[in-house]
Amino acid sequence: MMGAIVALMTTSARTQVGIVGAGPAGLLLSHLLALRGIDSIVVENRSRAYCEARQRAGLLEAGSVELLRQVGLGVRMDAEGLEHGGIYLQFAGERHHLDFRDLTGGRWVTLWPQTEVVKDLIRARVAAGAQIEFEVSDTEVADQHTEAPVLRYTDAAGTRHEVTCDAIAGCDGFHGICRDSMPPGLLRVAEREYPYAWLGILATVPPSTDELIYSRHEDGFALHTMRTPQVSRLYLQVPADDEIERWSDDRIWSELQRRLGVPGWELKTGPITEKAVSPMRSFVATPMQWGRLFLAGDAAHIVPPTGAKGLNLAIADVTALATALVSLLRDHDPSAAAGYTETCLRRVWRATHFSWWMTTMLHIDPHQDQFGTELQLSQLRYVIASRAAATTLAENYTGYYPLRW
Ligand code: RFL
Ligand code: PHB
């Protein structure tokens, strides 16, 4: 009975921007808004520890790195992040180096894991006294089409809250609730499913390579990336419906050795501390805004990870969104907010094409015929032989559109 009474009590509050999701998109948005004097609340259904440990992306484009530095989040990244000026592309048993700095006039990428971006963001927001509510449940958004949209959630102690906002940001990832809170029939979705998945591992062993290795092999794609000088991250293409239980550590290492191996090179092995299978999908929903509800990051679009674009798109979306919300709420100028979808989608579609291109060039489709195989190999030979083709890969990989804040 007491429980029922407590559950019925709702506390009311007000803020300028209600943010759903404490992933990189939601946390960075809250940080950027605070720098321009706009208040926000972030609600997140997982715990802080879970958000800080979730293994995901690794690579930041040069523009994302520069933005994080500019907004005071670069100290640990500059000390501990690993700058990469290129990648290895491997196919037909040979490994080739692409030098991004040479191809793009000095651009690069930085390996700075999403876990660390999220830890730095949470620490900065908490130190600034920001309101981040972890372990909430029953998140709801309402009145999105009015100038006073409402965010409701139940906190970890069981109290129901209703926060009246000037705008709501749906930064709640692909499986969140905000996208589905838009009116049926408004959203148009363009998507593609791929007939394979990635098995990703984290292993306590120094990387066996100085740059990332993207390898097309007859048995499937493999990627060697890293986290620190002591920790490696590796991925294997596996069937779309594969189960992690079928992959013993020994089987994983021998498959990686086969797909990544070239004469004279040795893959170092070590204890595997994490392994998981992730599906691969391209998905773009439009519009990214309805009234005062704005979607950002994976809530609006996802890409297969072969192009390393997802985190970078989330950063770019919220940079545009913060600018739009500052104009709307502080300067009463709605034009940037009205153009938000268009601003984001230009970059999103470039990244969507690039990620699809990298994915289909490097993976083995189970239904692939000789024609498909020859096209892949021809494209790969062209990329390593033609400076124009290599530059196309390099300028997309390092980030094509400049990021402005
Ligand atoms: P997130 O990180 O999914 O965060 C959304 C947050 O919202 C919370 N949430 C809710 N909170 C409250 N109420 C609800 N109803 C809620 N529903 C959900 C969730 O708990 C979560 O905390 O989305 P965000 O912020 O848009 O960030 C996107 C990135 O996480 C994602 O794009 C990247 O990780 C993708 N990605 C990569 N991106 C890169 O830029 N470079 C890479 O190298 C790269 N590698 C990868 C990747 C993603 C991978 N997986 C597992 C999908 C490698 C992999 C294997
Ligand atoms: C990673 O480091 O996890 C990573 C790097 C490059 C990719 C995907 C994932 O394309």
Short mmCIF file of C-alpha atoms and ligand atoms in Angstrom, two decimals:
data_model
loop_
_atom_site.label_atom_id
_atom_site.label_comp_id
_atom_site.label_asym_id
_atom_site.label_seq_id
_atom_site.Cartn_x
_atom_site.Cartn_y
_atom_site.Cartn_z
CA MET A 1 0.00 0.00 0.00
CA MET A 2 2.81 2.43 0.96
CA GLY A 3 4.57 1.45 -2.27
CA ALA A 4 1.48 2.36 -4.28
CA ILE A 5 1.23 5.76 -2.58
CA VAL A 6 4.90 6.52 -3.16
CA ALA A 7 4.56 5.45 -6.79
CA LEU A 8 1.65 7.85 -7.29
CA MET A 9 3.53 10.89 -6.01
CA THR A 10 5.01 13.01 -8.78
CA THR A 11 7.44 15.86 -8.24
CA SER A 12 7.43 18.70 -10.76
CA ALA A 13 10.41 20.67 -11.97
CA ARG A 14 11.49 22.91 -14.83
CA THR A 15 14.61 23.07 -16.97
CA GLN A 16 15.52 24.39 -20.39
CA VAL A 17 16.53 21.16 -22.15
CA GLY A 18 15.49 17.64 -21.14
CA ILE A 19 17.99 15.09 -22.45
CA VAL A 20 17.16 11.39 -22.67
CA GLY A 21 20.28 9.18 -22.62
CA ALA A 22 23.75 9.51 -21.05
CA GLY A 23 25.71 8.13 -24.01
CA PRO A 24 28.24 10.35 -25.75
CA ALA A 25 25.48 12.31 -27.54
CA GLY A 26 23.42 13.22 -24.46
CA LEU A 27 26.39 13.96 -22.21
CA LEU A 28 28.21 16.11 -24.76
CA LEU A 29 25.02 18.03 -25.55
CA SER A 30 24.56 18.81 -21.86
CA HIS A 31 28.21 19.95 -21.65
CA LEU A 32 28.00 22.18 -24.76
CA LEU A 33 24.73 23.77 -23.62
CA ALA A 34 26.21 24.53 -20.19
CA LEU A 35 29.14 26.32 -21.86
CA ARG A 36 26.57 28.67 -23.44
CA GLY A 37 24.58 29.11 -20.22
CA ILE A 38 21.68 26.71 -21.00
CA ASP A 39 20.45 24.37 -18.22
CA SER A 40 19.61 20.74 -18.83
CA ILE A 41 18.81 17.49 -17.12
CA VAL A 42 20.08 14.11 -18.39
CA VAL A 43 18.08 10.96 -17.59
CA GLU A 44 19.62 7.53 -18.20
CA ASN A 45 18.16 4.12 -17.54
CA ARG A 46 21.51 2.38 -16.88
CA SER A 47 23.93 2.89 -13.99
CA ARG A 48 26.94 5.21 -14.20
CA ALA A 49 29.30 2.20 -13.97
CA TYR A 50 27.49 0.47 -16.86
CA CYS A 51 27.68 3.58 -19.09
CA GLU A 52 31.38 3.98 -18.34
CA ALA A 53 32.25 0.35 -19.10
CA ARG A 54 30.13 -0.31 -22.23
CA GLN A 55 32.60 -1.39 -24.96
CA ARG A 56 31.90 0.40 -28.19
CA ALA A 57 33.70 2.72 -30.53
CA GLY A 58 37.37 3.50 -30.58
CA LEU A 59 38.21 6.04 -33.23
CA LEU A 60 37.73 9.79 -33.32
CA GLU A 61 38.00 11.86 -36.48
CA ALA A 62 40.38 14.82 -36.36
CA GLY A 63 37.37 17.21 -36.16
CA SER A 64 35.92 15.36 -33.15
CA VAL A 65 39.32 15.50 -31.44
CA GLU A 66 39.61 19.23 -32.08
CA LEU A 67 36.09 19.85 -30.76
CA LEU A 68 36.72 17.89 -27.54
CA ARG A 69 39.93 19.91 -26.98
CA GLN A 70 38.12 23.18 -27.64
CA VAL A 71 35.45 22.44 -25.02
CA GLY A 72 37.87 21.41 -22.27
CA LEU A 73 37.70 17.61 -22.70
CA GLY A 74 41.11 17.06 -24.30
CA VAL A 75 43.53 16.64 -21.42
CA ARG A 76 43.42 12.87 -20.93
CA MET A 77 42.77 12.27 -24.63
CA ASP A 78 45.94 14.21 -25.54
CA ALA A 79 47.99 12.39 -22.90
CA GLU A 80 46.70 8.84 -23.47
CA GLY A 81 44.98 8.73 -26.90
CA LEU A 82 46.87 7.09 -29.76
CA GLU A 83 47.19 9.16 -32.93
CA HIS A 84 47.04 7.19 -36.18
CA GLY A 85 48.15 8.67 -39.48
CA GLY A 86 46.93 5.76 -41.60
CA ILE A 87 45.61 2.20 -41.80
CA TYR A 88 46.63 -1.09 -43.37
CA LEU A 89 44.31 -2.53 -46.02
CA GLN A 90 44.87 -6.24 -46.51
CA PHE A 91 43.52 -8.49 -49.26
CA ALA A 92 44.69 -11.37 -51.47
CA GLY A 93 47.30 -12.21 -48.82
CA GLU A 94 49.06 -8.83 -48.99
CA ARG A 95 49.09 -5.88 -46.59
CA HIS A 96 49.22 -2.32 -47.92
CA HIS A 97 49.64 0.92 -45.98
CA LEU A 98 47.53 4.03 -46.64
CA ASP A 99 49.17 7.20 -45.33
CA PHE A 100 46.33 9.59 -44.41
CA ARG A 101 48.61 12.52 -43.55
CA ASP A 102 50.23 12.38 -46.98
CA LEU A 103 46.92 11.84 -48.81
CA THR A 104 44.88 14.52 -47.03
CA GLY A 105 47.43 17.23 -46.29
CA GLY A 106 48.01 16.28 -42.67
CA ARG A 107 44.76 14.80 -41.34
CA TRP A 108 44.71 11.89 -38.89
CA VAL A 109 42.45 9.98 -36.46
CA THR A 110 42.85 9.33 -32.73
CA LEU A 111 42.18 6.09 -30.97
CA TRP A 112 40.46 7.27 -27.81
CA PRO A 113 37.85 4.76 -26.67
CA GLN A 114 34.22 5.74 -26.20
CA THR A 115 34.45 4.44 -22.60
CA GLU A 116 37.03 7.16 -21.90
CA VAL A 117 35.05 9.89 -23.71
CA VAL A 118 32.04 8.96 -21.56
CA LYS A 119 34.07 8.87 -18.30
CA ASP A 120 35.54 12.34 -18.99
CA LEU A 121 32.11 13.73 -19.87
CA ILE A 122 30.41 12.34 -16.76
CA ARG A 123 33.21 13.59 -14.55
CA ALA A 124 33.04 17.08 -16.10
CA ARG A 125 29.25 17.27 -15.81
CA VAL A 126 29.22 16.04 -12.21
CA ALA A 127 32.01 18.50 -11.27
CA ALA A 128 29.94 21.33 -12.78
CA GLY A 129 26.98 20.33 -10.60
CA ALA A 130 24.87 19.10 -13.53
CA GLN A 131 21.80 16.99 -12.94
CA ILE A 132 22.33 13.47 -14.32
CA GLU A 133 19.82 10.89 -13.13
CA PHE A 134 21.10 7.33 -13.60
CA GLU A 135 18.99 4.17 -13.28
CA VAL A 136 15.69 5.82 -14.15
CA SER A 137 12.75 3.84 -15.51
CA ASP A 138 9.55 4.49 -17.47
CA THR A 139 10.94 7.48 -19.36
CA GLU A 140 8.22 9.29 -21.34
CA VAL A 141 8.11 12.42 -23.46
CA ALA A 142 4.91 14.36 -24.10
CA ASP A 143 3.66 17.63 -25.65
CA GLN A 144 6.62 17.64 -28.05
CA HIS A 145 4.70 19.80 -30.53
CA THR A 146 4.19 22.59 -27.95
CA GLU A 147 6.66 25.15 -26.58
CA ALA A 148 6.60 23.33 -23.21
CA PRO A 149 7.38 19.65 -23.86
CA VAL A 150 7.39 17.38 -20.84
CA LEU A 151 9.85 14.69 -19.74
CA ARG A 152 8.67 12.11 -17.21
CA TYR A 153 10.70 9.43 -15.46
CA THR A 154 10.87 7.41 -12.27
CA ASP A 155 14.14 7.82 -10.35
CA ALA A 156 16.17 5.02 -8.76
CA ALA A 157 14.34 5.52 -5.43
CA GLY A 158 10.92 5.10 -7.10
CA THR A 159 9.78 8.73 -7.20
CA ARG A 160 8.03 9.83 -10.38
CA HIS A 161 9.23 13.16 -11.86
CA GLU A 162 7.69 15.49 -14.41
CA VAL A 163 10.06 18.06 -15.90
CA THR A 164 8.66 20.84 -18.08
CA CYS A 165 11.24 21.86 -20.68
CA ASP A 166 11.70 24.29 -23.57
CA ALA A 167 13.05 21.45 -25.74
CA ILE A 168 13.76 17.73 -25.45
CA ALA A 169 16.74 15.93 -26.98
CA GLY A 170 16.29 12.24 -27.78
CA CYS A 171 19.86 10.96 -27.33
CA ASP A 172 18.64 7.52 -26.27
CA GLY A 173 20.32 5.36 -28.87
CA PHE A 174 18.85 3.00 -31.44
CA HIS A 175 16.54 1.18 -28.97
CA GLY A 176 15.36 4.33 -27.13
CA ILE A 177 11.83 5.69 -26.83
CA CYS A 178 12.13 9.16 -28.37
CA ARG A 179 12.11 8.19 -32.05
CA ASP A 180 8.93 6.16 -31.51
CA SER A 181 7.30 9.11 -29.72
CA MET A 182 7.08 10.94 -33.05
CA PRO A 183 3.71 10.67 -34.83
CA PRO A 184 3.30 7.50 -36.89
CA GLY A 185 3.63 8.33 -40.55
CA LEU A 186 5.95 11.30 -39.97
CA LEU A 187 9.22 9.37 -39.99
CA ARG A 188 10.69 7.98 -43.16
CA VAL A 189 13.30 5.28 -42.72
CA ALA A 190 16.00 4.20 -45.18
CA GLU A 191 17.79 1.08 -44.03
CA ARG A 192 19.89 -1.88 -45.01
CA GLU A 193 20.61 -5.06 -43.09
CA TYR A 194 23.83 -6.92 -43.75
CA PRO A 195 23.97 -10.74 -43.83
CA TYR A 196 26.79 -10.85 -41.25
CA ALA A 197 27.75 -9.59 -37.78
CA TRP A 198 30.92 -8.66 -35.89
CA LEU A 199 32.35 -10.71 -33.07
CA GLY A 200 34.44 -8.24 -31.02
CA ILE A 201 37.00 -9.14 -28.36
CA LEU A 202 39.07 -7.22 -25.85
CA ALA A 203 42.34 -8.96 -24.94
CA THR A 204 45.12 -8.22 -22.50
CA VAL A 205 47.95 -8.34 -24.99
CA PRO A 206 49.99 -5.56 -26.65
CA PRO A 207 48.77 -4.79 -30.20
CA SER A 208 50.61 -6.76 -32.87
CA THR A 209 50.50 -3.76 -35.22
CA ASP A 210 51.30 -0.04 -35.24
CA GLU A 211 48.21 0.89 -37.35
CA LEU A 212 44.74 -0.69 -37.61
CA ILE A 213 44.56 -3.62 -40.03
CA TYR A 214 41.39 -4.00 -42.15
CA SER A 215 41.58 -7.41 -43.78
CA ARG A 216 39.40 -8.94 -46.49
CA HIS A 217 39.85 -12.71 -46.40
CA GLU A 218 37.99 -15.50 -48.18
CA ASP A 219 36.78 -16.74 -44.78
CA GLY A 220 35.48 -13.28 -43.84
CA PHE A 221 36.59 -9.83 -42.72
CA ALA A 222 38.87 -9.23 -39.72
CA LEU A 223 40.01 -6.03 -38.00
CA HIS A 224 42.90 -5.52 -35.61
CA THR A 225 42.52 -2.37 -33.52
CA MET A 226 43.65 -1.48 -30.02
CA ARG A 227 42.81 0.30 -26.80
CA THR A 228 46.13 0.96 -25.04
CA PRO A 229 49.74 -0.19 -25.51
CA GLN A 230 48.75 -3.21 -23.36
CA VAL A 231 45.23 -3.96 -24.60
CA SER A 232 44.14 -5.07 -28.07
CA ARG A 233 40.68 -5.06 -29.65
CA LEU A 234 39.94 -7.37 -32.55
CA TYR A 235 36.88 -8.12 -34.64
CA LEU A 236 35.83 -11.05 -36.86
CA GLN A 237 33.03 -11.24 -39.41
CA VAL A 238 30.64 -14.00 -38.27
CA PRO A 239 27.23 -15.13 -39.59
CA ALA A 240 24.39 -12.72 -38.73
CA ASP A 241 22.67 -15.19 -36.40
CA ASP A 242 25.84 -16.58 -34.80
CA GLU A 243 26.04 -17.17 -31.05
CA ILE A 244 28.97 -16.23 -28.87
CA GLU A 245 28.86 -19.64 -27.13
CA ARG A 246 30.05 -21.21 -30.37
CA TRP A 247 33.30 -19.23 -30.22
CA SER A 248 35.88 -20.59 -27.77
CA ASP A 249 38.92 -18.38 -27.16
CA ASP A 250 41.10 -20.83 -29.11
CA ARG A 251 38.77 -20.76 -32.09
CA ILE A 252 38.74 -16.93 -32.06
CA TRP A 253 42.55 -16.64 -32.01
CA SER A 254 43.08 -19.22 -34.74
CA GLU A 255 40.49 -17.55 -36.98
CA LEU A 256 42.07 -14.13 -36.35
CA GLN A 257 45.53 -15.55 -37.12
CA ARG A 258 44.25 -17.04 -40.39
CA ARG A 259 42.42 -13.91 -41.57
CA LEU A 260 45.02 -11.35 -40.45
CA GLY A 261 48.18 -13.37 -41.11
CA VAL A 262 50.79 -12.46 -43.71
CA PRO A 263 54.23 -14.08 -44.08
CA GLY A 264 56.69 -12.83 -41.47
CA TRP A 265 54.03 -11.37 -39.15
CA GLU A 266 52.90 -12.90 -35.89
CA LEU A 267 49.61 -12.23 -34.06
CA LYS A 268 50.28 -12.05 -30.33
CA THR A 269 47.58 -13.72 -28.22
CA GLY A 270 46.54 -13.18 -24.59
CA PRO A 271 43.63 -13.56 -22.19
CA ILE A 272 40.29 -12.47 -23.67
CA THR A 273 38.46 -10.29 -21.14
CA GLU A 274 35.31 -9.58 -23.18
CA LYS A 275 33.58 -11.00 -26.23
CA ALA A 276 30.27 -10.12 -27.88
CA VAL A 277 28.48 -10.35 -31.23
CA SER A 278 26.95 -7.14 -32.69
CA PRO A 279 24.61 -6.98 -35.68
CA MET A 280 25.44 -4.73 -38.64
CA ARG A 281 22.89 -2.33 -40.01
CA SER A 282 22.53 1.00 -41.82
CA PHE A 283 19.51 3.05 -40.74
CA VAL A 284 18.59 6.69 -41.30
CA ALA A 285 15.34 8.20 -39.98
CA THR A 286 14.12 11.55 -41.18
CA PRO A 287 13.10 14.14 -40.00
CA MET A 288 15.28 14.32 -36.88
CA GLN A 289 12.93 16.87 -35.34
CA TRP A 290 9.26 17.20 -34.52
CA GLY A 291 8.24 20.44 -32.84
CA ARG A 292 10.48 20.78 -29.80
CA LEU A 293 11.75 17.17 -29.87
CA PHE A 294 15.16 16.69 -31.52
CA LEU A 295 16.83 13.31 -32.15
CA ALA A 296 20.62 12.98 -32.11
CA GLY A 297 23.17 10.18 -32.57
CA ASP A 298 22.13 6.53 -32.77
CA ALA A 299 18.52 7.49 -31.91
CA ALA A 300 18.24 8.84 -35.48
CA HIS A 301 20.76 6.81 -37.48
CA ILE A 302 23.19 3.93 -37.26
CA VAL A 303 25.99 2.78 -39.52
CA PRO A 304 27.92 -0.50 -39.64
CA PRO A 305 31.18 -0.01 -37.68
CA THR A 306 33.57 -0.63 -40.60
CA GLY A 307 33.92 3.11 -41.25
CA ALA A 308 34.29 4.04 -37.54
CA LYS A 309 31.67 6.77 -37.95
CA GLY A 310 28.90 6.24 -35.32
CA LEU A 311 30.46 8.10 -32.41
CA ASN A 312 31.69 10.85 -34.70
CA LEU A 313 28.18 11.36 -36.10
CA ALA A 314 26.78 11.56 -32.56
CA ILE A 315 29.35 14.26 -31.73
CA ALA A 316 28.54 16.18 -34.93
CA ASP A 317 24.75 16.00 -34.37
CA VAL A 318 24.91 17.42 -30.87
CA THR A 319 27.32 20.14 -31.94
CA ALA A 320 24.71 21.26 -34.49
CA LEU A 321 21.91 20.78 -31.97
CA ALA A 322 23.62 22.79 -29.23
CA THR A 323 24.14 25.66 -31.69
CA ALA A 324 20.48 25.46 -32.78
CA LEU A 325 19.15 25.34 -29.21
CA VAL A 326 21.30 28.29 -28.10
CA SER A 327 19.88 30.36 -31.01
CA LEU A 328 16.34 29.22 -30.24
CA LEU A 329 16.33 29.55 -26.46
CA ARG A 330 18.75 32.42 -25.83
CA ASP A 331 18.45 34.54 -28.98
CA HIS A 332 14.84 33.55 -29.90
CA ASP A 333 15.99 32.75 -33.43
CA PRO A 334 14.33 29.51 -34.68
CA SER A 335 16.12 29.27 -38.04
CA ALA A 336 18.97 26.92 -37.00
CA ALA A 337 16.49 24.66 -35.17
CA ALA A 338 14.27 24.56 -38.26
CA GLY A 339 17.28 23.54 -40.38
CA TYR A 340 18.58 20.94 -37.90
CA THR A 341 17.56 17.84 -39.90
CA GLU A 342 19.03 19.17 -43.11
CA THR A 343 22.27 20.25 -41.43
CA CYS A 344 22.79 16.80 -39.91
CA LEU A 345 21.67 14.65 -42.81
CA ARG A 346 24.28 15.98 -45.21
CA ARG A 347 27.03 14.52 -42.99
CA VAL A 348 24.95 11.48 -42.00
CA TRP A 349 24.46 10.40 -45.61
CA ARG A 350 28.14 10.91 -46.45
CA ALA A 351 29.07 8.68 -43.49
CA THR A 352 26.30 6.22 -44.39
CA HIS A 353 27.65 5.85 -47.91
CA PHE A 354 31.25 5.56 -46.72
CA SER A 355 30.37 2.95 -44.07
CA TRP A 356 28.33 0.92 -46.58
CA TRP A 357 31.18 1.14 -49.12
CA MET A 358 33.87 0.02 -46.65
CA THR A 359 31.60 -2.75 -45.36
CA THR A 360 30.63 -4.20 -48.73
CA MET A 361 34.19 -3.90 -50.08
CA LEU A 362 35.69 -5.87 -47.19
CA HIS A 363 33.12 -8.46 -46.05
CA ILE A 364 32.21 -11.75 -47.67
CA ASP A 365 28.50 -11.94 -48.42
CA PRO A 366 27.38 -15.56 -47.90
CA HIS A 367 25.51 -15.34 -51.23
CA GLN A 368 28.41 -13.70 -53.04
CA ASP A 369 29.17 -14.90 -56.57
CA GLN A 370 32.32 -14.65 -58.68
CA PHE A 371 31.17 -11.30 -60.08
CA GLY A 372 30.87 -9.81 -56.57
CA THR A 373 34.26 -11.16 -55.56
CA GLU A 374 35.99 -9.72 -58.62
CA LEU A 375 34.38 -6.30 -58.08
CA GLN A 376 35.62 -6.22 -54.47
CA LEU A 377 39.15 -7.17 -55.44
CA SER A 378 39.21 -4.70 -58.31
CA GLN A 379 38.04 -1.90 -56.02
CA LEU A 380 40.66 -2.78 -53.39
CA ARG A 381 43.44 -2.88 -56.00
CA TYR A 382 42.26 0.52 -57.25
CA VAL A 383 42.29 2.01 -53.73
CA ILE A 384 45.89 1.00 -53.09
CA ALA A 385 47.13 1.88 -56.59
CA SER A 386 45.39 5.16 -57.39
CA ARG A 387 46.15 8.26 -55.34
CA ALA A 388 42.68 9.63 -56.19
CA ALA A 389 40.95 6.49 -54.88
CA ALA A 390 43.16 6.32 -51.78
CA THR A 391 42.42 9.99 -51.07
CA THR A 392 38.69 9.30 -51.26
CA LEU A 393 39.05 6.68 -48.53
CA ALA A 394 41.41 8.82 -46.45
CA GLU A 395 39.36 12.02 -46.53
CA ASN A 396 36.16 10.18 -45.58
CA TYR A 397 37.88 8.14 -42.86
CA THR A 398 39.48 11.19 -41.23
CA GLY A 399 36.18 13.14 -41.50
CA TYR A 400 34.97 14.93 -44.61
CA TYR A 401 32.87 17.82 -43.34
CA PRO A 402 34.49 20.28 -40.93
CA LEU A 403 32.91 20.46 -37.49
CA ARG A 404 32.09 23.97 -36.28
CA TRP A 405 31.44 25.07 -32.71
P1 RFL B 1 24.31 5.38 -27.09
O1 RFL B 1 25.80 5.31 -26.82
O2 RFL B 1 23.62 4.14 -27.46
O3 RFL B 1 23.63 6.05 -25.83
C1 RFL B 1 22.22 6.07 -25.64
C2 RFL B 1 21.93 6.06 -24.16
O4 RFL B 1 20.55 6.17 -23.95
C3 RFL B 1 20.18 5.29 -22.90
N1 RFL B 1 18.73 5.00 -23.02
C4 RFL B 1 17.79 5.55 -22.20
N2 RFL B 1 17.87 6.38 -21.15
C5 RFL B 1 16.73 6.73 -20.50
N3 RFL B 1 15.49 6.27 -20.88
C6 RFL B 1 15.37 5.44 -21.93
N4 RFL B 1 14.16 4.99 -22.32
C7 RFL B 1 16.55 5.04 -22.64
N5 RFL B 1 16.77 4.22 -23.71
C8 RFL B 1 18.11 4.22 -23.92
C9 RFL B 1 21.07 4.08 -23.12
O5 RFL B 1 21.21 3.28 -21.96
C10 RFL B 1 22.39 4.76 -23.51
O6 RFL B 1 23.18 5.05 -22.38
O7 RFL B 1 24.02 6.42 -28.27
P2 RFL B 1 24.74 7.79 -28.69
O8 RFL B 1 25.00 8.64 -27.49
O9 RFL B 1 23.97 8.31 -29.83
O10 RFL B 1 26.22 7.32 -29.18
C11 RFL B 1 26.37 6.56 -30.36
C12 RFL B 1 27.59 5.64 -30.25
O11 RFL B 1 27.48 4.90 -29.04
C13 RFL B 1 27.70 4.67 -31.44
O12 RFL B 1 27.37 5.30 -32.64
C14 RFL B 1 29.14 4.11 -31.61
O13 RFL B 1 29.54 3.33 -30.51
C15 RFL B 1 29.25 3.27 -32.89
N6 RFL B 1 30.55 2.62 -33.06
C16 RFL B 1 31.66 3.34 -33.50
N7 RFL B 1 31.57 4.66 -33.73
C17 RFL B 1 32.68 5.38 -34.10
O14 RFL B 1 32.58 6.60 -34.32
N8 RFL B 1 33.93 4.80 -34.21
C18 RFL B 1 34.11 3.47 -33.99
O15 RFL B 1 35.25 3.00 -34.04
C19 RFL B 1 32.95 2.67 -33.65
N9 RFL B 1 33.06 1.37 -33.41
C20 RFL B 1 30.69 1.26 -32.77
C21 RFL B 1 31.96 0.64 -32.97
C22 RFL B 1 29.60 0.51 -32.28
C23 RFL B 1 29.77 -0.83 -32.03
N10 RFL B 1 28.63 -1.52 -31.52
C24 RFL B 1 28.67 -2.37 -30.39
C25 RFL B 1 27.32 -1.18 -31.97
C26 RFL B 1 32.14 -0.70 -32.72
C27 RFL B 1 31.03 -1.45 -32.27
C28 RFL B 1 31.26 -2.94 -32.05
C1 PHB B 2 37.52 0.11 -32.56
O1 PHB B 2 38.66 0.49 -32.18
O2 PHB B 2 36.72 -0.44 -31.79
C2 PHB B 2 37.17 0.28 -33.99
C3 PHB B 2 38.06 0.91 -34.85
C4 PHB B 2 37.74 1.04 -36.19
C5 PHB B 2 36.53 0.56 -36.65
C6 PHB B 2 35.62 -0.03 -35.79
C7 PHB B 2 35.95 -0.19 -34.45
O3 PHB B 2 36.23 0.68 -37.98
#
